[in-house]
C-alpha cells in the first residue's frame, strides 16, 4: 500500500482500525514532498519536526482510547500561506512579509488542529491571493502536476497542486474570487468555497474583506465534507461569521438525485469558452440527470457585470487592507531619510506588480469624486447580481456550470496581459459577490490530458446540498480518482 495515495476517508478508516499510524502517514507525506516538491514548488515552508511531533501525539491519543471515533485525528494537512499558524512564517507570497512570524493561529486551522490534523507546511500563493495562476508569488511559480509547463491555477495553486500530486491528503485555501475553485479545476481535485460567513476569517490575512472565504481541497466531495464539518461554525473573533448550526454532513451510499432541481445558466456557456470544457461540463450535467436530477435552463442576467464589479470592489478593499504594510509593524523595513521615505521605499520595493496595480486601482476607485462613480456604483450592481441568484433559487436547488473558461494555461501565457488573467475568473466571481457557496470537482480531461472541472453553486449555507450532488456524481464516475503521472 502506498500511503500517499490514500484519500482522507481511506486514511481515516485505516488509522481507526490501527492498520497505519499517523507517524507513518505524516512521514510518507514529508518524504514525497522532499522527492517531488523541487519540481512542483507547491510549498513555501515545511515543518517536518513539528509535524512528526503532532503525529506522535495523535498516535498516543488514539492508542489511549482506540474505540473513540476521531474523524481527522493524525491526518496531514497543508495550509495556504495567507492563513496564520503560530510558529510558522506567513509570507502571503509577498516580500513585504518576508520573515514575519504571526503570534497566533487562524481559527480555521485551530479547529482542524483541535480535531487532530497535522500541519505539514504552508503552500504557495499569488501575492496576497491576488491572481489566478500562482505566478504572482514573490517566491516563484508553482507547477501543475499534470503538466509542469502549465500553471496550477490560483491563487491557492500550491494547495491544489499539493493535493493533486498526493503530497498531502488535504489542504486549506482561500477564495475571494475563485481561488479555491479554479485551482481545484486546473489540478483535478475537489475544492469548496463555503458561504460568506460560514467559516471564520480570523487569521486569514485580509484581501477583499467582503468577499474572502476559507475553503478546502480534498480528493473527493466526501473528503471535503469531512474537513468542512470541522471548519465551519461561528467564531466571536470574526464579526461576519454567522451563528447558524452546521449539521454533520451525511453522504450516503445511494446516489439518487431524485427531487433535486439543477439550473444551468445560459450566461455561463458563452463564446470563447474552450470547446472541451463545455463538452465535459455538459456531459457531467447529463450524468446528474441520469441520477434523477431535474435539469432546467435558468438565467442570471447580470453575470456579465460580475467581472468589472469585482475588479472595482476587490482592489478597493485590498487597497485599504494592504495599507498596514508600511515597514513599521510587519516584515522588512527599508531605510529612509524620514518616516514618509521609509513607507514609500518599503512599499515601493517590497510589493510586486500585481499588488501595486490593485493598490493603485483601489485607491483611485475610493478617492473623493470617484467613490460614487466606481465603488458605490459597483456595490449597487453587486446587489443586482445577488438578486439574480435569489430569484433562480426559487426555481432550482443548485446551479451547474463550468469553473473556468479554459483548462490550465501555459506558464507565462498571460504574463503581460492582466486583463486576460482577470477573464479567467469570469465564472467564479459571481458566487463571491453574492456570498453563495461554490464547489468545483473534476469531470474529465481535455485533449491535452488536463483536468476539466465543473462548478456547483448553491443557496446560502447549503454547502451540504452541493457536497451531496458531487458525491452522487463521484459514486458513479472515476474522474476524481485519476492522479497525475509523477515519479
Ligand atoms: N483571481 C482573482 C483575483 O485575482 C481571485 C483571487 C482569489 O480568489 N483570491 O482577485
Coordinates of C-alpha atoms and ligand atoms in Angstrom, one line a residue:
X1 CA 0.0 0.0 0.0
X2 CA 1.3 3.4 -0.9
X3 CA 0.3 5.7 2.0
X4 CA 0.4 8.9 0.0
X5 CA -2.3 7.5 -2.4
X6 CA -4.9 7.4 0.3
X7 CA -7.8 9.7 0.4
X8 CA -8.8 11.3 3.6
X9 CA -11.6 8.9 4.2
X10 CA -9.4 5.9 3.4
X11 CA -6.7 7.2 5.8
X12 CA -9.3 7.8 8.4
X13 CA -10.5 4.2 8.2
X14 CA -7.0 2.7 8.3
X15 CA -6.0 4.9 11.3
X16 CA -9.2 4.0 13.1
X17 CA -8.5 0.2 12.6
X18 CA -4.9 0.7 13.8
X19 CA -3.5 -0.6 10.4
X20 CA -1.4 2.5 9.9
X21 CA -0.1 5.2 12.3
X22 CA -0.2 8.9 11.9
X23 CA 3.6 8.9 12.1
X24 CA 3.8 6.7 9.0
X25 CA 1.3 8.7 7.2
X26 CA 3.0 12.0 8.0
X27 CA 6.5 10.7 7.3
X28 CA 5.2 9.4 3.9
X29 CA 3.8 12.9 3.1
X30 CA 7.1 14.6 4.1
X31 CA 9.2 12.1 2.1
X32 CA 7.0 12.7 -1.0
X33 CA 7.3 16.5 -0.5
X34 CA 11.1 16.1 -0.4
X35 CA 11.1 13.9 -3.5
X36 CA 8.7 16.0 -5.7
X37 CA 8.4 19.5 -4.5
X38 CA 11.7 20.6 -6.1
X39 CA 9.8 20.3 -9.4
X40 CA 6.4 21.4 -8.3
X41 CA 7.2 24.1 -5.8
X42 CA 3.8 23.8 -4.0
X43 CA 5.3 24.5 -0.6
X44 CA 6.9 27.7 0.7
X45 CA 7.6 26.2 4.1
X46 CA 7.6 22.7 5.5
X47 CA 7.6 21.9 9.2
X48 CA 8.8 18.3 9.4
X49 CA 9.8 18.3 13.1
X50 CA 6.6 19.8 14.5
X51 CA 4.5 17.7 12.1
X52 CA 6.1 14.5 13.4
X53 CA 5.6 15.6 17.0
X54 CA 2.0 16.3 16.3
X55 CA 1.7 12.9 14.6
X56 CA 3.2 11.1 17.6
X57 CA 0.8 12.9 19.9
X58 CA -2.1 11.8 17.6
X59 CA -0.9 8.2 17.8
X60 CA -0.7 8.4 21.6
X61 CA -4.1 9.9 21.9
X62 CA -5.6 7.2 19.7
X63 CA -3.9 4.3 21.5
X64 CA -5.2 5.7 24.8
X65 CA -8.8 5.4 23.6
X66 CA -8.8 3.3 20.4
X67 CA -12.6 2.9 20.3
X68 CA -13.4 6.6 20.0
X69 CA -14.4 8.0 16.6
X70 CA -11.7 10.5 15.9
X71 CA -12.5 11.7 12.4
X72 CA -9.5 13.8 11.4
X73 CA -7.0 12.8 14.1
X74 CA -3.5 12.3 12.7
X75 CA -4.2 13.3 9.1
X76 CA -1.7 15.6 7.4
X77 CA -2.8 19.0 6.2
X78 CA -1.2 21.8 4.1
X79 CA -2.2 25.4 4.8
X80 CA -2.2 28.2 2.2
X81 CA 0.4 30.8 3.2
X82 CA -2.2 33.5 3.8
X83 CA -3.5 31.8 6.9
X84 CA -1.6 32.2 10.1
X85 CA -0.1 29.2 12.0
X86 CA 1.8 30.1 15.2
X87 CA 5.4 29.0 14.9
X88 CA 5.4 29.1 11.1
X89 CA 6.2 32.0 8.8
X90 CA 3.4 33.8 7.0
X91 CA 4.6 35.5 3.8
X92 CA 1.3 35.7 1.7
X93 CA 3.6 35.1 -1.2
X94 CA 5.0 38.6 -0.7
X95 CA 8.4 40.1 0.1
X96 CA 6.7 42.6 2.3
X97 CA 6.1 39.9 4.8
X98 CA 9.4 38.0 4.4
X99 CA 10.5 36.7 7.8
X100 CA 7.2 37.5 9.5
X101 CA 6.1 35.0 12.2
X102 CA 2.5 35.7 13.3
X103 CA 1.9 35.2 17.0
X104 CA -1.4 33.4 16.6
X105 CA -3.1 30.6 14.6
X106 CA -6.1 31.2 12.4
X107 CA -9.4 29.9 13.8
X108 CA -10.0 27.5 10.8
X109 CA -6.5 25.9 11.3
X110 CA -7.1 25.8 15.1
X111 CA -10.3 23.9 14.6
X112 CA -8.7 21.4 12.4
X113 CA -5.7 21.1 14.8
X114 CA -8.1 20.6 17.7
X115 CA -9.6 17.7 15.7
X116 CA -6.0 16.3 15.5
X117 CA -4.9 17.3 12.0
X118 CA -1.1 17.6 11.5
X119 CA 0.0 20.7 9.7
X120 CA 3.0 19.8 7.5
X121 CA 3.6 23.2 5.9
X122 CA 2.5 26.3 4.2
X123 CA 1.7 26.4 0.5
X124 CA 2.5 28.9 -2.3
X125 CA 0.0 31.6 -3.3
X126 CA -0.2 34.6 -5.6
X127 CA 0.9 37.6 -3.6
X128 CA -1.8 38.4 -1.1
X129 CA -4.0 35.9 -3.0
X130 CA -4.2 38.3 -6.0
X131 CA -4.1 36.2 -9.1
X132 CA -5.3 33.2 -11.0
X133 CA -2.1 31.3 -11.6
X134 CA 0.2 31.4 -8.6
X135 CA 2.7 33.2 -10.9
X136 CA 2.3 36.4 -8.8
X137 CA 4.1 34.8 -5.9
X138 CA 7.4 36.6 -5.0
X139 CA 8.8 33.1 -4.3
X140 CA 8.4 31.5 -7.7
X141 CA 5.7 29.8 -9.6
X142 CA 4.0 26.5 -8.6
X143 CA 3.9 24.0 -11.5
X144 CA 0.8 22.0 -12.4
X145 CA 1.4 18.3 -11.5
X146 CA -0.4 17.2 -14.7
X147 CA 2.0 19.2 -16.9
X148 CA 4.9 21.1 -15.3
X149 CA 4.8 23.7 -18.1
X150 CA 1.3 24.7 -17.0
X151 CA 0.0 26.9 -14.1
X152 CA -1.8 25.1 -11.3
X153 CA -4.4 28.0 -11.2
X154 CA -4.5 30.4 -8.4
X155 CA -4.3 31.9 -6.0
X156 CA -4.4 28.8 -3.9
X157 CA -2.2 27.0 -6.5
X158 CA 0.2 25.5 -4.0
X159 CA -2.6 23.8 -2.0
X160 CA -4.3 22.4 -5.1
X161 CA -1.1 21.1 -6.6
X162 CA -0.1 19.5 -3.2
X163 CA -3.4 17.6 -3.1
X164 CA -3.3 16.6 -6.8
X165 CA 0.3 15.3 -6.5
X166 CA -0.6 13.3 -3.4
X167 CA 1.9 15.4 -1.3
X168 CA -0.8 15.7 1.3
X169 CA -4.2 14.3 1.9
X170 CA -5.9 17.7 2.3
X171 CA -5.2 21.4 2.1
X172 CA -6.7 24.7 3.0
X173 CA -7.1 27.5 0.6
X174 CA -8.9 30.8 0.4
X175 CA -11.4 32.1 -2.2
X176 CA -12.1 35.8 -2.8
X177 CA -13.0 35.4 -6.4
X178 CA -12.3 31.8 -7.3
X179 CA -9.0 30.9 -5.7
X180 CA -10.2 27.6 -4.4
X181 CA -12.4 26.5 -7.2
X182 CA -10.3 27.5 -10.2
X183 CA -7.1 25.8 -9.0
X184 CA -9.2 22.7 -7.9
X185 CA -10.4 22.6 -11.5
X186 CA -6.9 23.1 -13.1
X187 CA -5.4 20.4 -10.8
X188 CA -8.3 17.9 -10.9
X189 CA -9.2 17.9 -7.3
X190 CA -12.4 18.8 -5.3
X191 CA -12.5 22.3 -3.8
X192 CA -15.1 24.1 -1.7
X193 CA -15.7 27.8 -1.3
X194 CA -18.2 28.0 1.6
X195 CA -20.9 30.6 2.1
X196 CA -19.5 34.0 3.1
X197 CA -19.6 34.0 6.9
X198 CA -19.7 30.2 7.3
X199 CA -16.1 29.7 8.2
X200 CA -14.1 32.2 10.4
X201 CA -11.8 34.6 8.6
X202 CA -9.8 35.2 11.8
X203 CA -6.2 34.7 11.0
X204 CA -6.8 34.9 7.3
X205 CA -4.7 37.8 6.0
X206 CA -7.4 40.1 4.6
X207 CA -7.6 40.8 0.8
X208 CA -11.2 41.7 -0.1
X209 CA -12.9 41.6 3.3
X210 CA -16.5 41.4 1.9
X211 CA -15.6 38.5 -0.4
X212 CA -12.9 36.5 1.4
X213 CA -13.7 32.9 2.4
X214 CA -11.6 30.0 3.7
X215 CA -12.1 26.8 1.8
X216 CA -10.7 23.3 1.5
X217 CA -9.2 20.9 -1.1
X218 CA -9.5 17.1 -1.0
X219 CA -9.6 14.2 -3.3
X220 CA -13.4 13.9 -3.3
X221 CA -16.6 15.5 -2.0
X222 CA -16.5 13.1 0.9
X223 CA -13.0 14.3 1.9
X224 CA -14.0 17.9 1.6
X225 CA -17.2 17.3 3.6
X226 CA -15.2 15.8 6.5
X227 CA -13.0 18.9 6.6
X228 CA -15.8 21.4 6.2
X229 CA -17.8 19.9 9.0
X230 CA -15.0 20.8 11.4
X231 CA -14.0 24.2 9.7
X232 CA -17.5 25.7 9.7
X233 CA -19.1 27.4 12.7
X234 CA -19.5 30.7 14.4
X235 CA -16.4 32.5 15.8
X236 CA -16.6 35.5 18.1
X237 CA -13.3 36.7 16.6
X238 CA -14.8 37.2 13.2
X239 CA -17.8 39.6 13.3
X240 CA -19.1 38.4 10.0
X241 CA -19.2 34.7 11.0
X242 CA -22.7 33.5 11.3
X243 CA -24.3 31.6 14.1
X244 CA -26.1 29.0 12.0
X245 CA -25.6 25.5 13.2
X246 CA -23.6 23.2 11.0
X247 CA -25.0 19.7 10.8
X248 CA -22.6 16.8 10.3
X249 CA -22.9 16.2 6.6
X250 CA -24.1 12.7 5.9
X251 CA -23.2 11.4 2.4
X252 CA -25.0 8.2 1.8
X253 CA -24.1 5.4 -0.5
X254 CA -27.2 5.5 -2.7
X255 CA -26.6 8.1 -5.4
X256 CA -30.1 9.1 -6.4
X257 CA -30.7 12.8 -7.1
X258 CA -34.5 12.4 -7.4
X259 CA -36.3 15.6 -6.4
X260 CA -33.2 17.8 -6.9
X261 CA -33.6 20.6 -9.4
X262 CA -30.4 21.8 -11.0
X263 CA -30.2 25.0 -13.0
X264 CA -27.9 25.5 -16.0
X265 CA -27.4 29.3 -16.5
X266 CA -27.2 30.2 -20.2
X267 CA -24.8 33.1 -19.4
X268 CA -22.1 30.6 -18.4
X269 CA -21.9 28.9 -21.8
X270 CA -20.5 31.8 -23.8
X271 CA -18.4 32.3 -26.9
X272 CA -14.8 31.9 -26.2
X273 CA -15.1 29.0 -23.8
X274 CA -12.8 26.1 -24.6
X275 CA -14.9 23.6 -26.5
X276 CA -13.5 20.7 -24.4
X277 CA -14.6 22.4 -21.2
X278 CA -18.2 23.0 -22.5
X279 CA -18.4 19.4 -23.7
X280 CA -17.2 17.8 -20.5
X281 CA -19.4 20.0 -18.3
X282 CA -22.5 19.2 -20.4
X283 CA -21.7 15.5 -20.2
X284 CA -21.4 15.8 -16.4
X285 CA -24.8 17.6 -16.3
X286 CA -26.2 14.6 -18.2
X287 CA -24.8 12.2 -15.6
X288 CA -26.7 14.3 -12.9
X289 CA -29.8 14.0 -15.0
X290 CA -29.4 10.2 -15.2
X291 CA -29.1 10.1 -11.5
X292 CA -32.6 11.6 -11.3
X293 CA -31.9 15.4 -11.1
X294 CA -34.3 17.7 -12.9
X295 CA -32.2 19.9 -15.2
X296 CA -33.6 23.3 -16.2
X297 CA -32.1 26.2 -18.1
X298 CA -32.0 29.3 -16.0
X299 CA -30.8 32.9 -16.4
X300 CA -28.5 35.0 -14.3
X301 CA -28.8 38.2 -16.4
X302 CA -26.3 40.3 -14.6
X303 CA -23.4 37.8 -14.9
X304 CA -21.6 40.0 -17.5
X305 CA -21.1 42.7 -14.8
X306 CA -19.5 40.4 -12.3
X307 CA -16.0 40.9 -13.7
X308 CA -16.0 44.7 -13.7
X309 CA -17.8 44.9 -10.4
X310 CA -15.3 42.5 -8.7
X311 CA -12.3 44.3 -10.2
X312 CA -13.5 47.5 -8.5
X313 CA -14.6 46.1 -5.2
X314 CA -11.7 43.7 -4.6
X315 CA -8.9 46.2 -5.3
X316 CA -10.8 48.9 -3.3
X317 CA -10.9 46.7 -0.3
X318 CA -7.4 45.4 -0.9
X319 CA -6.0 49.0 -1.1
X320 CA -7.4 49.6 2.4
X321 CA -6.3 46.2 3.8
X322 CA -2.8 46.5 2.5
X323 CA -2.3 50.0 3.9
X324 CA -1.0 48.3 7.1
X325 CA 2.2 47.0 5.4
X326 CA 4.3 50.1 6.0
X327 CA 7.6 48.7 7.0
X328 CA 7.0 49.6 10.7
X329 CA 4.7 46.9 12.0
X330 CA 5.3 43.9 9.8
X331 CA 8.1 42.4 7.8
X332 CA 11.3 44.1 6.5
X333 CA 11.9 47.8 6.5
X334 CA 13.8 49.9 4.0
X335 CA 15.9 52.8 5.4
X336 CA 14.9 56.3 4.6
X337 CA 15.5 60.0 5.4
X338 CA 12.2 60.3 7.2
X339 CA 9.1 58.3 8.0
X340 CA 7.5 59.0 4.7
X341 CA 10.6 57.9 2.9
X342 CA 10.6 54.6 4.9
X343 CA 6.9 54.0 3.9
X344 CA 7.4 54.7 0.2
X345 CA 10.7 52.8 -0.1
X346 CA 9.4 49.8 1.7
X347 CA 6.1 49.6 -0.2
X348 CA 7.7 50.7 -3.4
X349 CA 10.3 47.9 -3.3
X350 CA 8.5 45.0 -1.5
X351 CA 5.1 44.9 -3.2
X352 CA 5.1 43.1 -6.5
X353 CA 3.5 44.4 -9.7
X354 CA 0.0 42.9 -9.2
X355 CA -0.3 44.1 -5.6
X356 CA 0.8 47.5 -6.7
X357 CA -1.7 47.6 -9.5
X358 CA -4.5 46.6 -7.2
X359 CA -3.5 49.2 -4.6
X360 CA -3.5 51.9 -7.3
X361 CA -6.8 50.9 -8.9
X362 CA -8.4 50.5 -5.5
X363 CA -7.2 53.8 -4.1
X364 CA -8.4 55.6 -7.3
X365 CA -11.8 53.9 -7.0
X366 CA -12.2 55.0 -3.4
X367 CA -10.9 58.6 -3.9
X368 CA -13.1 61.7 -3.4
X369 CA -15.1 62.4 -6.5
X370 CA -14.8 58.9 -7.8
X371 CA -16.2 56.9 -4.9
X372 CA -19.8 57.2 -6.0
X373 CA -19.0 56.6 -9.7
X374 CA -16.9 53.4 -9.0
X375 CA -17.1 51.8 -5.6
X376 CA -20.7 53.0 -4.9
X377 CA -21.9 52.0 -8.3
X378 CA -20.2 48.6 -8.1
X379 CA -21.9 47.9 -4.8
X380 CA -25.3 48.6 -6.4
X381 CA -24.7 46.3 -9.3
X382 CA -23.4 43.7 -6.8
X383 CA -26.9 43.8 -5.2
X384 CA -28.4 43.0 -8.7
X385 CA -26.1 40.0 -9.1
X386 CA -27.1 38.7 -5.7
X387 CA -30.7 39.2 -6.6
X388 CA -30.2 37.1 -9.7
X389 CA -29.2 34.2 -7.5
X390 CA -32.1 34.7 -5.1
X391 CA -34.6 34.6 -8.0
X392 CA -33.0 31.5 -9.5
X393 CA -33.0 29.6 -6.2
X394 CA -36.8 29.9 -6.1
X395 CA -36.8 27.6 -9.1
X396 CA -33.8 25.3 -8.5
X397 CA -31.7 23.9 -5.6
X398 CA -28.3 24.3 -7.2
X399 CA -26.6 25.7 -10.3
X400 CA -24.2 23.7 -12.5
X401 CA -21.7 25.4 -14.8
X402 CA -18.0 25.5 -15.8
X403 CA -15.4 26.7 -13.2
X404 CA -13.3 28.5 -15.7
X405 CA -13.4 29.1 -19.5
X406 CA -10.2 27.1 -20.1
X407 CA -8.1 24.3 -18.6
X408 CA -4.7 25.1 -17.1
X409 CA -2.9 27.6 -19.4
X410 CA 0.9 27.6 -20.0
X411 CA 3.1 29.4 -17.5
X412 CA 3.8 32.9 -18.8
X413 CA 0.7 32.9 -21.2
X414 CA -0.9 35.9 -19.6
X415 CA 2.4 37.4 -18.4
X416 CA 1.9 41.0 -19.6
X417 CA -1.9 41.0 -20.0
X418 CA -3.6 41.4 -16.7
X419 CA -7.0 41.7 -18.4
X420 CA -6.6 38.2 -20.0
X421 CA -5.8 36.9 -16.5
X422 CA -8.8 38.6 -14.9
X423 CA -11.0 36.9 -17.6
X424 CA -10.1 33.5 -16.2
X425 CA -12.3 34.4 -13.2
X426 CA -15.5 35.2 -15.1
X427 CA -17.4 32.1 -13.8
X428 CA -16.2 32.1 -10.2
X429 CA -16.5 35.8 -9.2
X430 CA -20.4 35.8 -9.1
X431 CA -20.5 33.4 -6.1
X432 CA -18.2 35.7 -4.1
X433 CA -20.2 38.8 -5.0
X434 CA -23.4 37.0 -4.0
X435 CA -21.9 35.3 -1.0
X436 CA -23.2 31.9 -2.0
X437 CA -21.2 28.6 -1.7
X438 CA -19.4 27.0 -4.7
X439 CA -17.9 23.6 -5.2
X440 CA -15.5 22.5 -8.0
X441 CA -14.8 18.9 -8.9
X442 CA -13.2 17.1 -11.9
X443 CA -15.5 15.9 -14.7
X444 CA -13.0 14.8 -17.4
X445 CA -9.9 15.8 -19.3
X446 CA -9.3 18.0 -22.3
X447 CA -7.5 16.8 -25.5
X448 CA -4.1 17.5 -23.9
X449 CA -4.8 15.5 -20.8
X450 CA -5.5 18.4 -18.5
X451 CA -8.4 18.2 -16.0
X452 CA -11.7 19.9 -16.6
X453 CA -13.8 21.0 -13.6
X454 CA -17.4 21.6 -13.1
X455 CA -18.8 24.1 -10.6
X456 CA -21.9 23.8 -8.5
X457 CA -23.3 26.9 -6.7
X458 CA -25.9 26.7 -4.0
X459 CA -28.1 28.6 -1.7
X460 CA -26.5 30.5 1.2
X461 CA -25.4 27.9 3.8
X462 CA -26.3 24.9 1.7
X463 CA -22.8 23.5 1.3
X464 CA -24.2 20.1 2.3
X465 CA -26.6 20.2 -0.7
X466 CA -23.6 20.8 -3.1
X467 CA -21.5 18.1 -1.5
X468 CA -24.3 15.6 -1.8
X469 CA -24.7 16.3 -5.5
X470 CA -21.0 16.0 -6.1
X471 CA -20.8 12.8 -4.0
X472 CA -23.6 11.3 -6.0
X473 CA -21.7 12.1 -9.2
X474 CA -18.4 10.7 -7.8
X475 CA -20.1 7.5 -6.9
X476 CA -20.8 6.7 -10.5
X477 CA -17.7 8.2 -12.1
X478 CA -14.0 7.8 -11.7
X479 CA -12.6 11.3 -12.7
X480 CA -11.8 12.2 -9.2
X481 CA -9.6 9.1 -8.8
X482 CA -7.2 9.9 -11.6
X483 CA -3.8 11.2 -10.5
X484 CA -1.0 12.7 -12.5
X485 CA 1.8 10.5 -13.5
X486 CA 4.6 11.7 -11.3
X487 CA 7.6 9.7 -10.1
Ligands
LIG1 N1 -8.2 35.8 -9.4 C1 -8.9 36.6 -8.5 C2 -8.1 37.8 -8.1 O1 -7.1 37.9 -8.6 C3 -9.4 35.9 -7.3 C4 -8.4 35.6 -6.3 C5 -8.9 35.0 -5.1 O2 -9.9 34.4 -5.0 N2 -8.1 35.2 -4.0 O3 -8.5 38.6 -7.4

